[in-house]
mmCIF file of C-alpha atoms and ligand atoms in Angstrom:
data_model
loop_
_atom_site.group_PDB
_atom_site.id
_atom_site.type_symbol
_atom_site.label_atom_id
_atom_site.label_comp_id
_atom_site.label_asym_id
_atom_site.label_seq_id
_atom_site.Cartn_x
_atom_site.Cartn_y
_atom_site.Cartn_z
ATOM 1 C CA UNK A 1 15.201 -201.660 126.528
ATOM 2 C CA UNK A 2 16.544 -200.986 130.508
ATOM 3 C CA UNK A 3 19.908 -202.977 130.610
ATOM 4 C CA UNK A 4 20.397 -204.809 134.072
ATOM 5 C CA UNK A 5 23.270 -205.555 135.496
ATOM 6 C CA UNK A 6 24.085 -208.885 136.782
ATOM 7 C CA UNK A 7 27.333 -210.742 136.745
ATOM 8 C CA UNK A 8 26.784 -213.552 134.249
ATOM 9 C CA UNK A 9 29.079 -217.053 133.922
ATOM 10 C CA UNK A 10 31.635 -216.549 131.676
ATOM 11 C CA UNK A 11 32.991 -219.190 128.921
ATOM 12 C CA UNK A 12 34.755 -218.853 125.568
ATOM 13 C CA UNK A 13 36.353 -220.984 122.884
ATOM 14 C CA UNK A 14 39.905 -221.225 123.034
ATOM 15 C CA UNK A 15 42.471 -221.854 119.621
ATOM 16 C CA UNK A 16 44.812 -220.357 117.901
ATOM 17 C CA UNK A 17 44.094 -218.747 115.360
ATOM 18 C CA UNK A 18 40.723 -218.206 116.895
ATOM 19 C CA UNK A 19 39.518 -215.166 115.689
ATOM 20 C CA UNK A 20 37.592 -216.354 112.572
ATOM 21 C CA UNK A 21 35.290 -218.653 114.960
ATOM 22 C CA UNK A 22 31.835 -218.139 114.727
ATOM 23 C CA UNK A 23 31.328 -219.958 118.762
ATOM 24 C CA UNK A 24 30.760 -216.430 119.995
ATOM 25 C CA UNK A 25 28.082 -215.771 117.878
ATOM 26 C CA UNK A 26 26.368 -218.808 117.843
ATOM 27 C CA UNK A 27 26.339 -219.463 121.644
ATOM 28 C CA UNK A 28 24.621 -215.739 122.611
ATOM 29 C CA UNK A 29 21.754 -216.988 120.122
ATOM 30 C CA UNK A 30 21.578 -219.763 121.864
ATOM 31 C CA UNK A 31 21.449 -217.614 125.819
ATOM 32 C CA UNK A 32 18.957 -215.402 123.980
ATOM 33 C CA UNK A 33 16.587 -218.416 123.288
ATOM 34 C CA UNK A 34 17.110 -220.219 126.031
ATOM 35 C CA UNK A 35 17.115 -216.927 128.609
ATOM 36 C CA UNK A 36 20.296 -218.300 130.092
ATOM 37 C CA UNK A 37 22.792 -215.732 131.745
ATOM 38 C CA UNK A 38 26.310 -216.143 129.731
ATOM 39 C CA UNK A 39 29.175 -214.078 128.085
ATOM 40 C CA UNK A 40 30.866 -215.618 125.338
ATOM 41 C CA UNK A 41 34.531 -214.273 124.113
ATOM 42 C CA UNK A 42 37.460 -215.241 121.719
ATOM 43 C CA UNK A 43 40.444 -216.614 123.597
ATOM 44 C CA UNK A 44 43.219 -216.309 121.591
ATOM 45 C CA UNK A 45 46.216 -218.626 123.463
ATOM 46 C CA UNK A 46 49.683 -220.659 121.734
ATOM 47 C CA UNK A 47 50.040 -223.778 122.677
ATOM 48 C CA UNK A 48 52.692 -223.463 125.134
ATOM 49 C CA UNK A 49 50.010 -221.037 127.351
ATOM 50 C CA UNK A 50 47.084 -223.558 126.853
ATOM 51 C CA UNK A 51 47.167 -225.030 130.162
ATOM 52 C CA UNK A 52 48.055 -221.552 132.069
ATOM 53 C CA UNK A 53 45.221 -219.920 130.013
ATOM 54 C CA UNK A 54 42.730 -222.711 131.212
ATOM 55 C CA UNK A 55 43.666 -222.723 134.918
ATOM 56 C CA UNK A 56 43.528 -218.749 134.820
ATOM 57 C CA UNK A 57 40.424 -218.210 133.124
ATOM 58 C CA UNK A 58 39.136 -220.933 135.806
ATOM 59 C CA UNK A 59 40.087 -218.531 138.281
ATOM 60 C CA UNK A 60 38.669 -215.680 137.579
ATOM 61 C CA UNK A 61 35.000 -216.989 137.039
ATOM 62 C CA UNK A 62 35.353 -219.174 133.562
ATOM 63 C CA UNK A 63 32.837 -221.859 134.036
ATOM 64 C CA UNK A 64 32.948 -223.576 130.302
ATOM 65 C CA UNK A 65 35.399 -223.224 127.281
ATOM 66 C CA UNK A 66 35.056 -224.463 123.850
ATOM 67 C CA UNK A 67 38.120 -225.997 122.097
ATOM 68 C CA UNK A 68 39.785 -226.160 118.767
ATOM 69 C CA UNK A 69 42.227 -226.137 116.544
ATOM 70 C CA UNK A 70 45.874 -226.686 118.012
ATOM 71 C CA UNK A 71 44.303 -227.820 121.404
ATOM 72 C CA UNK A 72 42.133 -230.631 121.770
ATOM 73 C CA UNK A 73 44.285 -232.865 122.913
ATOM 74 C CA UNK A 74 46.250 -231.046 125.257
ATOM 75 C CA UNK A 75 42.191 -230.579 126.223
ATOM 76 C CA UNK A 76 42.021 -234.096 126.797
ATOM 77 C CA UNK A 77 45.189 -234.587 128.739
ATOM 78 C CA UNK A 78 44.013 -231.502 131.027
ATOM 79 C CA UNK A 79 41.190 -233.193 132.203
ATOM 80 C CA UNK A 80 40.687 -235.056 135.360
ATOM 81 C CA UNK A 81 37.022 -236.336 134.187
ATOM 82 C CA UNK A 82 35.961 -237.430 130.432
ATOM 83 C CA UNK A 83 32.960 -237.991 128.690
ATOM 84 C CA UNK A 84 33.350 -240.999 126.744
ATOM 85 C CA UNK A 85 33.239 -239.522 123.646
ATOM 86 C CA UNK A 86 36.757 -237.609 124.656
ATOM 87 C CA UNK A 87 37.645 -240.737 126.253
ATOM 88 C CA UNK A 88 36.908 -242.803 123.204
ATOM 89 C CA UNK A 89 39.111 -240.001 120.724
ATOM 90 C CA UNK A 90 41.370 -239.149 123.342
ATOM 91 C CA UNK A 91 40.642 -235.498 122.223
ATOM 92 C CA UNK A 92 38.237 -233.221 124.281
ATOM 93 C CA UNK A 93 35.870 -230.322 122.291
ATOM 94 C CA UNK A 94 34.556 -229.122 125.798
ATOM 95 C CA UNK A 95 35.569 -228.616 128.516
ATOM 96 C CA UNK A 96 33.661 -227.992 132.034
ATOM 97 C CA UNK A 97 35.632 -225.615 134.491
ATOM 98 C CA UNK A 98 34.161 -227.457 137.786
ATOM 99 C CA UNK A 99 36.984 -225.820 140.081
ATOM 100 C CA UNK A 100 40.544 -224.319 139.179
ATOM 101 C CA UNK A 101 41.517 -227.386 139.287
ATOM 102 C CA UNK A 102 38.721 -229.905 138.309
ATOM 103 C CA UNK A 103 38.017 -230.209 134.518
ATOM 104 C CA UNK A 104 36.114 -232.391 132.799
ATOM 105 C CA UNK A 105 36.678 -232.947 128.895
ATOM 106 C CA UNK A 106 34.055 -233.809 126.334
ATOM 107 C CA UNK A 107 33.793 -234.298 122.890
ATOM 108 C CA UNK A 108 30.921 -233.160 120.692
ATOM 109 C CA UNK A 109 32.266 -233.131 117.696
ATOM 110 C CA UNK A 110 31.233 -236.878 116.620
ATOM 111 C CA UNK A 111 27.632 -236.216 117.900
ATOM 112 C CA UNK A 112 27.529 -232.256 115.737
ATOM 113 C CA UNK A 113 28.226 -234.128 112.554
ATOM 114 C CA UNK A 114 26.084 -237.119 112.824
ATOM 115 C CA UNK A 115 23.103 -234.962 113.835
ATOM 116 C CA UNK A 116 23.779 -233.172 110.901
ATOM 117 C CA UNK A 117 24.655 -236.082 108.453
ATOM 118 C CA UNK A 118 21.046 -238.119 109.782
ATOM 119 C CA UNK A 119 18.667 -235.472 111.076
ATOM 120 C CA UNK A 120 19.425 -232.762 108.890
ATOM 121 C CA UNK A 121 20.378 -233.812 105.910
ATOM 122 C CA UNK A 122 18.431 -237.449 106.318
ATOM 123 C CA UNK A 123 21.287 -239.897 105.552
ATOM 124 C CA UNK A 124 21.210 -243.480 106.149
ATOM 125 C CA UNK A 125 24.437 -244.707 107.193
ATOM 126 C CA UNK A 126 23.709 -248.013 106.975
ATOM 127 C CA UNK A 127 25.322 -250.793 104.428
ATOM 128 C CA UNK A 128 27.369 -247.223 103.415
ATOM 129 C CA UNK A 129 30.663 -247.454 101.900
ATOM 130 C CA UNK A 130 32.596 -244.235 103.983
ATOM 131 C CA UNK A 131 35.651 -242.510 103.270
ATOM 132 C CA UNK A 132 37.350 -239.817 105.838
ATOM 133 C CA UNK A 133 39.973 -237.788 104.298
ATOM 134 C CA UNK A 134 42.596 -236.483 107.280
ATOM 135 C CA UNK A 135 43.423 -237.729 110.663
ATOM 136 C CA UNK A 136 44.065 -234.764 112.833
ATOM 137 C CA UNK A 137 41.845 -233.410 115.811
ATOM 138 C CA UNK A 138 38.407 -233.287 113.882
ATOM 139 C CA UNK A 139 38.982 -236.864 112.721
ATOM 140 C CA UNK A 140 39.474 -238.050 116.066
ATOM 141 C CA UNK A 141 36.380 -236.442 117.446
ATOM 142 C CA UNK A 142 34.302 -237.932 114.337
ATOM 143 C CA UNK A 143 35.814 -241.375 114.225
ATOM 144 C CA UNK A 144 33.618 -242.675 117.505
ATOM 145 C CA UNK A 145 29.964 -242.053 116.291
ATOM 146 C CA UNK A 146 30.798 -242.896 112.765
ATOM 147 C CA UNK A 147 32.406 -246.474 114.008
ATOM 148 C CA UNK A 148 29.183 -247.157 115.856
ATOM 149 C CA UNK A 149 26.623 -247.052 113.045
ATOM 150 C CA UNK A 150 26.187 -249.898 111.083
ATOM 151 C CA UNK A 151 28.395 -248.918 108.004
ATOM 152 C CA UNK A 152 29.921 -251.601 105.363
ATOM 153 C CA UNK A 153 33.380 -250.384 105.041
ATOM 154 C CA UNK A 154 35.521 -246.800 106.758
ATOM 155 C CA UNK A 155 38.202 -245.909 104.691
ATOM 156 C CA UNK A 156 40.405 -243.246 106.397
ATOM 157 C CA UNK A 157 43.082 -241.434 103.867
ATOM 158 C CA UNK A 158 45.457 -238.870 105.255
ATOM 159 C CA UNK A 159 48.358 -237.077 103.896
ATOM 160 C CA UNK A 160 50.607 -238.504 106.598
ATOM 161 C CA UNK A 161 49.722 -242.103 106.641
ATOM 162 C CA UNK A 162 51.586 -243.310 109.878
ATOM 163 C CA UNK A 163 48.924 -240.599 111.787
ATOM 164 C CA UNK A 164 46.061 -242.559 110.008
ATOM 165 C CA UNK A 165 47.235 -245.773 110.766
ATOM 166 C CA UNK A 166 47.610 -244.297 114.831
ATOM 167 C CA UNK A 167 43.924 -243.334 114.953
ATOM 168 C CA UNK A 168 43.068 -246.845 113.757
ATOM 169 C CA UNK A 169 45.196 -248.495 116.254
ATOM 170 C CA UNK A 170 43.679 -246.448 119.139
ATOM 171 C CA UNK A 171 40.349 -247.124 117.942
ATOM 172 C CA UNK A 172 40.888 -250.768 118.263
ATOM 173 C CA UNK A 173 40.637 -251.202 114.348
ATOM 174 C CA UNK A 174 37.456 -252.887 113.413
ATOM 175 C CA UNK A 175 37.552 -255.778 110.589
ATOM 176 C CA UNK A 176 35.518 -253.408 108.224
ATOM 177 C CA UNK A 177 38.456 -250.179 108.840
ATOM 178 C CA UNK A 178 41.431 -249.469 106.456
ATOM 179 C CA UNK A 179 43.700 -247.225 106.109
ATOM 180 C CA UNK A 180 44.541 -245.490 102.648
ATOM 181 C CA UNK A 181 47.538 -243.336 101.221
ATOM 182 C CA UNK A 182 46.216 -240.540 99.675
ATOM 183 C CA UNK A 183 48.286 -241.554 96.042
ATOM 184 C CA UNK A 184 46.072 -245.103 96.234
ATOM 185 C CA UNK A 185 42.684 -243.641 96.544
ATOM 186 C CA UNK A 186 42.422 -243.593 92.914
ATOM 187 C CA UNK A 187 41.850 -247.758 93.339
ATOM 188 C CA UNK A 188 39.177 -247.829 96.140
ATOM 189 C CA UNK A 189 36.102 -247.732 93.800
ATOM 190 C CA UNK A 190 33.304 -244.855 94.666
ATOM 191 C CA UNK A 191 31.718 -243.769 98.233
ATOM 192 C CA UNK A 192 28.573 -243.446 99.438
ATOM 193 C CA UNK A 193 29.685 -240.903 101.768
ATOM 194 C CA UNK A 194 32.900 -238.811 101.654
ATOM 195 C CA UNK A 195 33.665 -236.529 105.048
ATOM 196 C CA UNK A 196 36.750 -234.085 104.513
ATOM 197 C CA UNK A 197 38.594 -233.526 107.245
ATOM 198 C CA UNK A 198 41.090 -231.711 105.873
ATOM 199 C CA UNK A 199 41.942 -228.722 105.959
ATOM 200 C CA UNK A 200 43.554 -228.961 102.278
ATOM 201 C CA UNK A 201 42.898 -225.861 100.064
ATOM 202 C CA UNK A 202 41.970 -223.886 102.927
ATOM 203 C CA UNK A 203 45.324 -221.849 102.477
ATOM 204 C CA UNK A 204 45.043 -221.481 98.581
ATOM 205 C CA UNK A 205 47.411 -224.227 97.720
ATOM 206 C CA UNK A 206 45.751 -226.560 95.066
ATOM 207 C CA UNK A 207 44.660 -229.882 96.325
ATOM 208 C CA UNK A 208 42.620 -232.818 94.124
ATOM 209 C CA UNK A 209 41.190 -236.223 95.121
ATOM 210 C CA UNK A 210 41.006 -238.455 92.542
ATOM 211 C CA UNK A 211 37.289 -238.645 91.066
ATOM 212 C CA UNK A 212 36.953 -242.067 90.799
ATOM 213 C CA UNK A 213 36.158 -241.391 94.982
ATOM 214 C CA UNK A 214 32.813 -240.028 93.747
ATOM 215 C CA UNK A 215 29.730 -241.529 92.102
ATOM 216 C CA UNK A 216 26.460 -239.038 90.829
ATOM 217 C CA UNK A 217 25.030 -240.713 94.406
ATOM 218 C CA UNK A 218 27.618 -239.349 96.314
ATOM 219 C CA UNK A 219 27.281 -237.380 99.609
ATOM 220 C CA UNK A 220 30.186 -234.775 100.150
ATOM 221 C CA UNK A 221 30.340 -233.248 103.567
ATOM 222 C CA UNK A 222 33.184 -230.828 104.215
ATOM 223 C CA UNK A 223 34.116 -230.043 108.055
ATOM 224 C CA UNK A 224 35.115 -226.597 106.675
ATOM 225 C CA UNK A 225 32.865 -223.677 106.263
ATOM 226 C CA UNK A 226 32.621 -220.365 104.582
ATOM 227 C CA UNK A 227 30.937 -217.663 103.859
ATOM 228 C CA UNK A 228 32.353 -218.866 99.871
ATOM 229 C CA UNK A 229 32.456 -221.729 97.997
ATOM 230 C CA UNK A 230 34.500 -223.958 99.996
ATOM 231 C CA UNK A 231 37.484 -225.920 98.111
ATOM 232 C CA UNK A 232 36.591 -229.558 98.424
ATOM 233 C CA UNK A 233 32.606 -228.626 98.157
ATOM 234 C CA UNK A 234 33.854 -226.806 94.597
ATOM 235 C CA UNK A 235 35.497 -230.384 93.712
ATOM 236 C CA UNK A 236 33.019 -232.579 94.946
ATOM 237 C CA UNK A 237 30.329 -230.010 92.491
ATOM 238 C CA UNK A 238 32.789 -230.031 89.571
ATOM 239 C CA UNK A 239 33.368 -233.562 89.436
ATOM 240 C CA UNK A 240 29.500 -234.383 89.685
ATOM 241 C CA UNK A 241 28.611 -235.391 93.390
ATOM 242 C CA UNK A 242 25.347 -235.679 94.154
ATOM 243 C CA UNK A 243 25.511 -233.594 96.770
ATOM 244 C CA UNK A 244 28.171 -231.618 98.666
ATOM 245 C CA UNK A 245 27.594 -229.572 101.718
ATOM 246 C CA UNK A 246 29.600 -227.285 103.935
ATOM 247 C CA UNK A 247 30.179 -227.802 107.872
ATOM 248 C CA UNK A 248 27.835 -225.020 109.145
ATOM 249 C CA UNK A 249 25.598 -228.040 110.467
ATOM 250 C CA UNK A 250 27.851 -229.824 112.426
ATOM 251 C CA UNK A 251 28.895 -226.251 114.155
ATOM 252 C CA UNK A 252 25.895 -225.787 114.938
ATOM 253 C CA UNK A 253 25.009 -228.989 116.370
ATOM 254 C CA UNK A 254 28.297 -229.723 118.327
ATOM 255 C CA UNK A 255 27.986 -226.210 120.014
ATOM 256 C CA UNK A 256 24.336 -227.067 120.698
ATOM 257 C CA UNK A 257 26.114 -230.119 122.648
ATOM 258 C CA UNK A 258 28.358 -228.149 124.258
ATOM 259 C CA UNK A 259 25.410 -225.931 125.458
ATOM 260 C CA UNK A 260 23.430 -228.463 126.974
ATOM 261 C CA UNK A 261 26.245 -229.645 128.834
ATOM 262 C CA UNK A 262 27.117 -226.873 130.738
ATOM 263 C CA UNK A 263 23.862 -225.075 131.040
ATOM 264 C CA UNK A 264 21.590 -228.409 131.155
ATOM 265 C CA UNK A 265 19.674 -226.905 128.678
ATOM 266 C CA UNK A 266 18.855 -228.030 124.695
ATOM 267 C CA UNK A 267 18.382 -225.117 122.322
ATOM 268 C CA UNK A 268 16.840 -225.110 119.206
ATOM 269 C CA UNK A 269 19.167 -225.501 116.517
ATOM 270 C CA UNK A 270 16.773 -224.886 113.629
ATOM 271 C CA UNK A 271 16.649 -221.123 113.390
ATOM 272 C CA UNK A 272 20.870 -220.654 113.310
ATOM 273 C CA UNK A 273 20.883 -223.808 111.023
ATOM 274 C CA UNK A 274 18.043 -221.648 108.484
ATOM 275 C CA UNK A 275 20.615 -218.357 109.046
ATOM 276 C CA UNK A 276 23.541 -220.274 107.573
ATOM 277 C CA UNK A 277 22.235 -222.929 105.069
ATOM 278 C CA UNK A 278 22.423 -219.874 102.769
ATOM 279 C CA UNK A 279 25.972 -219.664 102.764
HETATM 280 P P1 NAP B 1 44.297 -230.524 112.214
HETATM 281 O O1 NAP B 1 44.280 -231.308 113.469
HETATM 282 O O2 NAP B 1 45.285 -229.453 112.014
HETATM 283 O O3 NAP B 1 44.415 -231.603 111.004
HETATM 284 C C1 NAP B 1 44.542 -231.151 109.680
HETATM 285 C C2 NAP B 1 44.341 -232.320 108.717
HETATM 286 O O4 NAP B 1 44.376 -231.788 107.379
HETATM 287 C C3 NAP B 1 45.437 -233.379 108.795
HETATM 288 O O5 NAP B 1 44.869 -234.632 108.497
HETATM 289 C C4 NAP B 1 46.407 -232.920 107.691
HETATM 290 O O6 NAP B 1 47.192 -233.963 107.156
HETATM 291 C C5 NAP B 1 45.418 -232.451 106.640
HETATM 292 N N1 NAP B 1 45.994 -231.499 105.690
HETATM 293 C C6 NAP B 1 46.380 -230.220 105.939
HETATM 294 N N2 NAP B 1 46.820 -229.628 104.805
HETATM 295 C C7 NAP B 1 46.714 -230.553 103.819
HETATM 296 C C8 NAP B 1 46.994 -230.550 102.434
HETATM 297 N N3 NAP B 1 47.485 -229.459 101.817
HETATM 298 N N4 NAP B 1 46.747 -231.682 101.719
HETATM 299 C C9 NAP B 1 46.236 -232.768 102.324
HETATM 300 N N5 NAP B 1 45.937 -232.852 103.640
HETATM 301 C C10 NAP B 1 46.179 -231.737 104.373
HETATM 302 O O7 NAP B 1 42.880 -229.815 111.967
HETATM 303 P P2 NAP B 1 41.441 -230.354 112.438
HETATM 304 O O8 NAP B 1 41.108 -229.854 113.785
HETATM 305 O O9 NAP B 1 41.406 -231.832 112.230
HETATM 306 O O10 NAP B 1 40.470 -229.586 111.411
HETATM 307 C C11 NAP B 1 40.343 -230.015 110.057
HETATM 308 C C12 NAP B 1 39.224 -229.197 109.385
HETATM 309 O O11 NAP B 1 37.976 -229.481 110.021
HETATM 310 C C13 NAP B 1 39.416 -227.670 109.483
HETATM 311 O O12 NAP B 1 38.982 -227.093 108.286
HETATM 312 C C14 NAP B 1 38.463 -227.273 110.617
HETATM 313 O O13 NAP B 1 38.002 -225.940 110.511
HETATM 314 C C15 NAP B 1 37.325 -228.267 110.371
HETATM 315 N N6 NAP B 1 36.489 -228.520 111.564
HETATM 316 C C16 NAP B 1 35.147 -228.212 111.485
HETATM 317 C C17 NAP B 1 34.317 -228.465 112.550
HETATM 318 C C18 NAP B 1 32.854 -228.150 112.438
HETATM 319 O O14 NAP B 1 32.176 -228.077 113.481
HETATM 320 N N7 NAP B 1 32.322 -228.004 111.246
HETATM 321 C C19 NAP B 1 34.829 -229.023 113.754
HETATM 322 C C20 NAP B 1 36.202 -229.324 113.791
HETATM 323 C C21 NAP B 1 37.011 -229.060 112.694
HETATM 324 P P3 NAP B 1 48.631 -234.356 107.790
HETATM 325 O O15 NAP B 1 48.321 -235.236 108.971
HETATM 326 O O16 NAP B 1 49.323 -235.040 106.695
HETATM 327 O O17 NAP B 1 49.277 -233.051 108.204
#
């Protein structure tokens, strides 16, 4: 087929490490189907550079940039307009280059994994008894949706307690929210629902939750995904869950987020989500 050349708006996702993210990928899909006019690259920056990188990429044409890991909320503190899901998490996923300048932050995080927990994958969150495990950026950006549905009781764990006990505080703790040390989850009783947001194994070091977190009517939903057998999906299996999924789903739907937001367009997450629910 003729190639034509036309310049074409320019975004990326910036992190460091960021080389193993599959944003690139996923987003030219989504121009193909949607016959929008977009590049899509890797921006590899340190912290220390995240604000230059931002302003410069502004400069020379950027017009969107996806966020993660150590950035979101030096995201959030960039921005001079939130969405009030980055408002809410005081983290931003997204962020909308309107001038050098001008940025506004969202967060589409919380929205990617409850599409995936209730459309995809059909879960009820009501009268649910939920446990989070972690409390860095991707708990933040979860924390808001989750809060809002009519749940019976949020347990958040983290390795670091005093950051757990932060996130509640800035989410304005709700009666029906606790904080738990990891080396006390063995007394909680069972969840309906167990989100990891950890990045625990990831590395190769040996991690374990204690069982008694899991009943045969469990749901298991790991942020992380692989092309293998994640870690905590491998526990949640072992140890008899009733069902443990990776976070293919939620990338999927929080980048379909992010791609209505800057290009006021939905696509169709169906076909990417059928490409990776074989991994
Ligand atoms: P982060 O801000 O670096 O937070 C890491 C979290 O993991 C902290 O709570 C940390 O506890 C905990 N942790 C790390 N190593 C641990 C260990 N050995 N044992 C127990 N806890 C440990 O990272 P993040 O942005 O929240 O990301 C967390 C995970 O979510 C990553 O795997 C990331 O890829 C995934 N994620 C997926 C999506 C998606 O769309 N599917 C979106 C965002 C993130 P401390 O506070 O004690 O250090």
């Amino acid at each position: 087929m003729e190639q034509t050349q036309t310049t074409n708006d320019q975004y990326a996702v910036i992190g460091y490490p960021v080389e193993h993210s599959y944003s690139p990928e996923i987003h030219r899909i989504f121009a193909q189907q949607t016959g929008e006019n977009l590049s899509y690259e890797l921006l590899p920056v340190e912290p220390e550079n995240f604000e230059a990188a931002v302003r410069k990429f502004a400069a020379t044409g950027g017009k969107g940039l996806n966020v993660t890991v150590p950035h979101k909320e030096a995201a959030f503190k960039l921005s001079s307009e939130l969405g009030p899901e980055a408002q809410r998490a005081h983290a931003a996923n997204t962020l909308s280059l309107l001038s050098t300048n001008e940025v506004r932050g969202d967060n589409t995080d919380g929205i990617g994994l409850l599409r995936d927990l209730t459309q995809n994958n059909h879960l009820n969150l009501n009268g649910k008894r939920i446990l989070i495990l972690g409390a860095g950026g991707a708990a933040r950006g979860i924390l808001p949706p989750l809060l809002d549905s009519d749940f019976a009781e949020l347990v958040l764990a983290n390795r670091t307690v005093e950051k757990a006990n932060e996130l509640v505080e800035l989410f304005n703790a709700a009666e029906n929210l606790f904080v738990c040390p990891f080396n006390q989850l063995g007394e909680m009783g069972s969840f309906d629902l167990i989100v990891n947001a950890t990045s625990a194994g990831l590395k190769g070091e040996s991690f374990s939750f204690p069982h008694s977190c899991l009943g045969s009517w469990s749901f298991c939903y790991d942020l992380a995904y692989s092309a293998k057998q994640t870690p905590f999906v491998q526990w949640a299996r072992d140890h008899g869950a009733g069902n443990a999924v990776q976070g293919w789903g939620m990338l999927i739907e929080q980048a379909a987020e992010s791609f209505a937001i800057w290009r006021d367009v939905r696509p169709d997450t169906a076909p990417l989500l059928q490409k990776y629910a074989n991994h």
